[in-house]
CSV table of C-alpha atoms in Angstrom, one decimal:
chain,number,residue,atom,x,y,z
W,14,MET,CA,-11.9,-19.4,1.9
W,15,ALA,CA,-8.5,-20.0,2.6
W,16,ILE,CA,-6.3,-18.1,4.6
W,17,LEU,CA,-3.2,-16.5,3.9
W,18,THR,CA,0.0,-16.6,5.2
W,19,ILE,CA,1.8,-13.6,5.9
W,20,SER,CA,4.4,-13.6,3.3
W,21,GLU,CA,1.2,-14.6,1.1
W,22,SER,CA,-0.8,-11.7,1.9
W,23,ILE,CA,2.6,-9.8,1.2
W,24,ARG,CA,2.7,-10.8,-2.4
W,25,GLN,CA,-0.6,-9.5,-3.1
W,26,LEU,CA,0.2,-6.2,-2.5
W,27,ARG,CA,3.2,-6.4,-4.7
W,28,ALA,CA,0.3,-6.9,-7.1
W,29,TRP,CA,-1.7,-5.3,-6.1
W,30,PHE,CA,1.3,-2.4,-6.6
W,31,ASN,CA,2.5,-4.0,-9.9
W,32,SER,CA,-1.2,-3.2,-11.3
W,33,GLY,CA,-0.7,0.2,-10.9
W,34,ALA,CA,-4.2,1.1,-9.2
W,35,THR,CA,-2.1,2.9,-6.1
W,36,ARG,CA,0.0,5.6,-9.0
W,37,PRO,CA,-3.1,8.1,-9.5
W,38,TYR,CA,-3.3,10.9,-7.9
W,39,ALA,CA,-7.2,10.4,-7.2
W,40,PHE,CA,-6.5,7.1,-6.4
W,41,ARG,CA,-4.1,8.5,-3.3
W,42,ILE,CA,-6.3,11.1,-2.5
W,43,GLN,CA,-9.6,9.1,-1.8
W,44,GLN,CA,-7.1,6.8,0.3
W,45,LEU,CA,-6.1,9.4,2.8
W,46,LYS,CA,-9.2,11.0,3.0
W,47,ALA,CA,-10.7,7.5,3.9
W,48,LEU,CA,-8.0,7.2,6.6
W,49,ASP,CA,-9.2,10.9,7.7
W,50,ASN,CA,-12.3,9.7,7.9
W,51,ALA,CA,-11.3,6.7,10.0
W,52,ILE,CA,-9.6,8.3,12.0
W,53,LYS,CA,-12.4,10.7,13.1
W,54,LYS,CA,-15.0,7.5,13.3
W,55,PHE,CA,-12.3,6.1,15.9
W,56,GLU,CA,-11.3,9.2,17.5
W,57,LYS,CA,-12.9,7.9,20.8
W,58,GLU,CA,-11.9,4.2,21.2
W,59,ILE,CA,-8.2,5.5,20.5
W,60,HIS,CA,-8.4,7.7,23.0
W,61,GLU,CA,-9.9,5.2,25.2
W,62,ALA,CA,-6.8,2.6,24.4
W,63,LEU,CA,-4.2,5.1,24.8
W,64,TYR,CA,-5.5,5.8,28.6
W,65,THR,CA,-5.7,1.9,28.9
W,66,ASP,CA,-2.2,1.4,27.7
W,67,LEU,CA,-0.2,4.5,28.5
W,68,ARG,CA,-2.9,6.2,30.8
W,69,LYS,CA,-2.8,9.3,28.7
W,70,SER,CA,-5.9,11.9,28.4
W,71,PRO,CA,-8.0,12.9,26.0
W,72,GLU,CA,-6.3,16.4,26.0
W,73,GLU,CA,-2.9,14.6,25.3
W,74,SER,CA,-4.2,12.0,23.0
W,75,TRP,CA,-5.5,14.7,20.6
W,76,VAL,CA,-2.8,16.9,20.5
W,77,THR,CA,0.2,14.0,20.6
W,78,GLU,CA,-1.7,11.7,18.1
W,79,THR,CA,-5.0,11.8,16.7
W,80,GLY,CA,-5.4,15.7,16.2
W,81,PHE,CA,-1.3,15.7,15.3
W,82,VAL,CA,-2.1,12.8,12.1
W,83,ARG,CA,-4.9,14.3,11.1
W,84,SER,CA,-3.4,18.0,11.0
W,85,GLU,CA,-0.7,15.9,8.7
W,86,ILE,CA,-3.4,14.2,6.6
W,87,ARG,CA,-4.8,18.0,6.0
W,88,TYR,CA,-1.2,19.3,4.8
W,89,THR,CA,-0.7,15.8,2.5
W,90,LEU,CA,-3.7,17.0,1.0
W,91,LYS,CA,-3.4,20.3,0.5
W,92,HIS,CA,0.2,19.7,-1.5
W,93,LEU,CA,0.3,16.5,-2.6
W,94,LYS,CA,-0.5,17.4,-6.3
W,95,GLN,CA,2.2,20.0,-6.3
W,96,TRP,CA,4.7,17.1,-4.9
W,97,MET,CA,3.6,14.8,-7.8
W,98,GLN,CA,4.3,17.4,-10.5
W,99,PRO,CA,7.7,16.9,-12.5
W,100,GLN,CA,10.6,19.4,-11.7
W,101,ALA,CA,12.5,20.8,-14.6
W,102,THR,CA,16.4,20.7,-14.4
W,103,SER,CA,19.2,21.5,-16.2
W,104,THR,CA,20.5,19.3,-19.1
W,105,ASN,CA,23.7,18.4,-19.3
W,106,LEU,CA,26.1,18.9,-22.7
W,107,LEU,CA,25.5,15.5,-23.9
W,108,ASN,CA,21.9,15.3,-24.0
W,109,PHE,CA,21.6,19.2,-25.2
W,110,PRO,CA,19.3,20.2,-26.3
W,111,SER,CA,16.9,18.1,-24.8
W,112,SER,CA,14.6,18.7,-21.5
W,113,SER,CA,15.0,17.1,-18.3
W,114,TYR,CA,12.6,16.7,-15.3
W,115,ILE,CA,12.3,15.0,-12.0
W,116,LEU,CA,10.0,12.1,-11.8
W,117,GLN,CA,8.5,11.2,-8.5
W,118,GLU,CA,8.0,7.9,-8.3
W,119,PRO,CA,6.0,5.4,-5.7
W,120,LEU,CA,9.1,3.1,-4.7
W,121,GLY,CA,6.4,-0.1,-4.0
W,122,VAL,CA,5.6,-2.2,-0.8
W,123,VAL,CA,6.6,-0.6,2.5
W,124,LEU,CA,6.9,-2.0,5.8
W,125,ILE,CA,6.5,0.2,8.4
W,126,MET,CA,7.2,-0.6,11.9
W,127,GLY,CA,5.7,1.4,15.3
W,128,ALA,CA,6.6,2.1,19.0
W,129,TRP,CA,4.9,1.7,22.1
W,130,ASN,CA,5.1,5.3,23.5
W,131,TYR,CA,3.2,6.7,21.0
W,132,PRO,CA,1.5,4.0,19.5
W,133,PHE,CA,-0.9,5.7,17.1
W,134,GLN,CA,1.4,8.9,15.4
W,135,LEU,CA,4.1,6.8,14.7
W,136,LEU,CA,2.5,4.4,12.9
W,137,MET,CA,-0.1,6.4,11.2
W,138,ALA,CA,2.4,9.5,10.1
W,139,PRO,CA,4.6,7.8,7.9
W,140,LEU,CA,1.4,5.8,6.7
W,141,ILE,CA,0.2,9.3,5.5
W,142,SER,CA,3.1,9.3,3.3
W,143,ALA,CA,3.7,6.1,2.1
W,144,ILE,CA,-0.2,6.5,0.6
W,145,ALA,CA,0.7,9.9,-0.9
W,146,ALA,CA,4.1,8.6,-2.3
W,147,GLY,CA,1.6,5.7,-3.9
W,148,ASN,CA,3.1,2.5,-2.1
W,149,SER,CA,1.4,-0.1,-0.9
W,150,VAL,CA,1.9,-0.8,2.9
W,151,VAL,CA,2.8,-3.2,5.7
W,152,LEU,CA,1.9,-1.9,9.0
W,153,LYS,CA,3.3,-3.6,12.3
W,154,PRO,CA,1.9,-1.9,15.5
W,155,SER,CA,3.7,-2.0,18.8
W,156,GLU,CA,2.7,-5.2,20.9
W,157,HIS,CA,3.7,-3.6,23.4
W,158,ALA,CA,0.5,-1.0,23.4
W,159,PRO,CA,-2.1,-4.0,23.0
W,160,ALA,CA,-5.4,-2.2,23.0
W,161,THR,CA,-4.2,0.9,21.3
W,162,ALA,CA,-2.9,-1.8,18.4
W,163,ALA,CA,-6.4,-3.9,18.3
W,164,VAL,CA,-8.3,-0.6,17.5
W,165,MET,CA,-6.1,0.5,15.1
W,166,ARG,CA,-6.6,-2.7,13.4
W,167,GLU,CA,-10.3,-2.4,13.6
W,168,MET,CA,-9.7,1.1,11.7
W,169,VAL,CA,-7.5,0.2,9.4
W,170,ARG,CA,-9.6,-2.8,8.3
W,171,SER,CA,-12.4,-1.0,8.2
W,172,ALA,CA,-11.0,1.9,6.0
W,173,PHE,CA,-9.1,-0.5,3.1
W,174,SER,CA,-8.2,-3.5,1.4
W,175,ASP,CA,-5.6,-6.1,2.8
W,176,GLN,CA,-4.2,-6.2,-0.8
W,177,TYR,CA,-3.5,-2.4,-0.2
W,178,ILE,CA,-2.7,-1.6,3.7
W,179,LEU,CA,-2.1,-4.8,5.5
W,180,TYR,CA,-2.2,-4.6,9.2
W,181,VAL,CA,0.3,-7.6,10.8
W,182,GLU,CA,0.5,-7.8,14.6
W,183,GLY,CA,2.5,-10.2,16.9
W,184,ASP,CA,5.9,-10.9,18.6
W,185,GLY,CA,8.0,-8.3,16.8
W,186,ALA,CA,11.2,-10.9,17.2
W,187,GLU,CA,9.2,-13.6,15.4
W,188,VAL,CA,7.1,-11.6,13.1
W,189,VAL,CA,9.5,-9.1,11.8
W,190,PRO,CA,12.3,-11.3,10.3
W,191,LEU,CA,9.3,-13.9,9.3
W,192,MET,CA,8.6,-10.8,6.9
W,193,MET,CA,12.2,-9.3,6.0
W,194,ASN,CA,14.0,-12.8,5.1
W,195,ASP,CA,10.9,-13.9,3.2
W,196,PHE,CA,9.8,-11.0,0.9
W,197,ARG,CA,12.7,-7.6,0.1
W,198,PHE,CA,10.9,-4.8,0.8
W,199,ASP,CA,11.1,-1.4,-1.3
W,200,HIS,CA,11.3,0.8,2.1
W,201,VAL,CA,11.6,-0.1,5.8
W,202,PHE,CA,10.4,2.4,8.5
W,203,TYR,CA,11.4,1.6,11.8
W,204,THR,CA,10.8,3.6,15.4
W,205,GLY,CA,12.4,2.1,17.9
W,206,GLY,CA,15.3,2.0,20.5
W,207,GLY,CA,18.7,1.5,19.0
W,208,ALA,CA,19.2,-2.3,19.3
W,209,VAL,CA,16.6,-3.0,17.3
W,210,GLY,CA,17.4,-0.8,14.5
W,211,LYS,CA,20.5,-2.4,14.1
W,212,LEU,CA,19.3,-5.7,13.7
W,213,VAL,CA,16.4,-4.4,11.1
W,214,TYR,CA,19.2,-2.3,9.6
W,215,LYS,CA,21.2,-5.6,8.8
W,216,MET,CA,18.2,-7.5,7.6
W,217,ALA,CA,17.3,-4.8,5.1
W,218,ALA,CA,20.9,-4.5,4.4
W,219,GLU,CA,21.4,-8.1,3.3
W,220,GLN,CA,18.7,-7.3,0.1
W,221,LEU,CA,19.8,-4.3,-0.2
W,222,VAL,CA,16.5,-2.5,1.1
W,223,PRO,CA,16.9,1.3,2.3
W,224,VAL,CA,16.1,2.1,6.0
W,225,THR,CA,14.9,4.7,7.8
W,226,LEU,CA,15.6,4.7,11.0
W,227,GLU,CA,13.9,7.1,14.2
W,228,LEU,CA,15.5,5.3,16.9
W,229,GLY,CA,15.1,6.9,20.9
W,230,GLY,CA,17.6,7.5,22.7
W,231,LYS,CA,18.4,9.2,26.7
W,232,SER,CA,17.1,12.9,27.2
W,233,PRO,CA,19.8,14.1,29.8
W,234,ALA,CA,17.7,17.0,32.3
W,235,ILE,CA,18.5,18.6,35.1
W,236,VAL,CA,15.9,18.5,38.0
W,237,GLU,CA,15.8,20.8,39.9
W,238,ALA,CA,13.8,21.3,43.6
């Protein structure tokens, strides 16, 4: 069996999306439930990895990482049908007496890049939205939380086909330009520092790719005795 390059694997995501397989409500619900089941199955390993990488206690890991993400899944499962419904809107005079609606359409192939400080939550929470919106996804975890990245790789590949959710590891400075310069994503979601965020934004702008940046910063505080 031939080993595909990253670029070839991403193009398979495009073909899978273009097939229409990700669009039905039933498919999206099924994938969200598969993600929830996978998190439940790997929860112990995820917590152990978070302790290895960041010394997070199981309680903190549940509150800020796995429990947080599973709560997002439950909320999405509850509201997805409503979100997918056409929304009636007013019709301008030129098109009167027709009716007008806003239709929610998937974007296509989405790139999600997570950060090291909440390595599970900041990769999986955007994934929930991408699945719910009917997209195919490339997941790029932070290489600075390697134990968590390894568990997430096993978890994601146990739940999803590489033609639908592709998990890509490696040095971000090398892997991300390789992907973004060789393939036009339909949306890029990046969480991290401002300096790298500017580079991501620049690469996306060259192909007119919309970007969501969640950038870190300083949190001034007064420390008293």
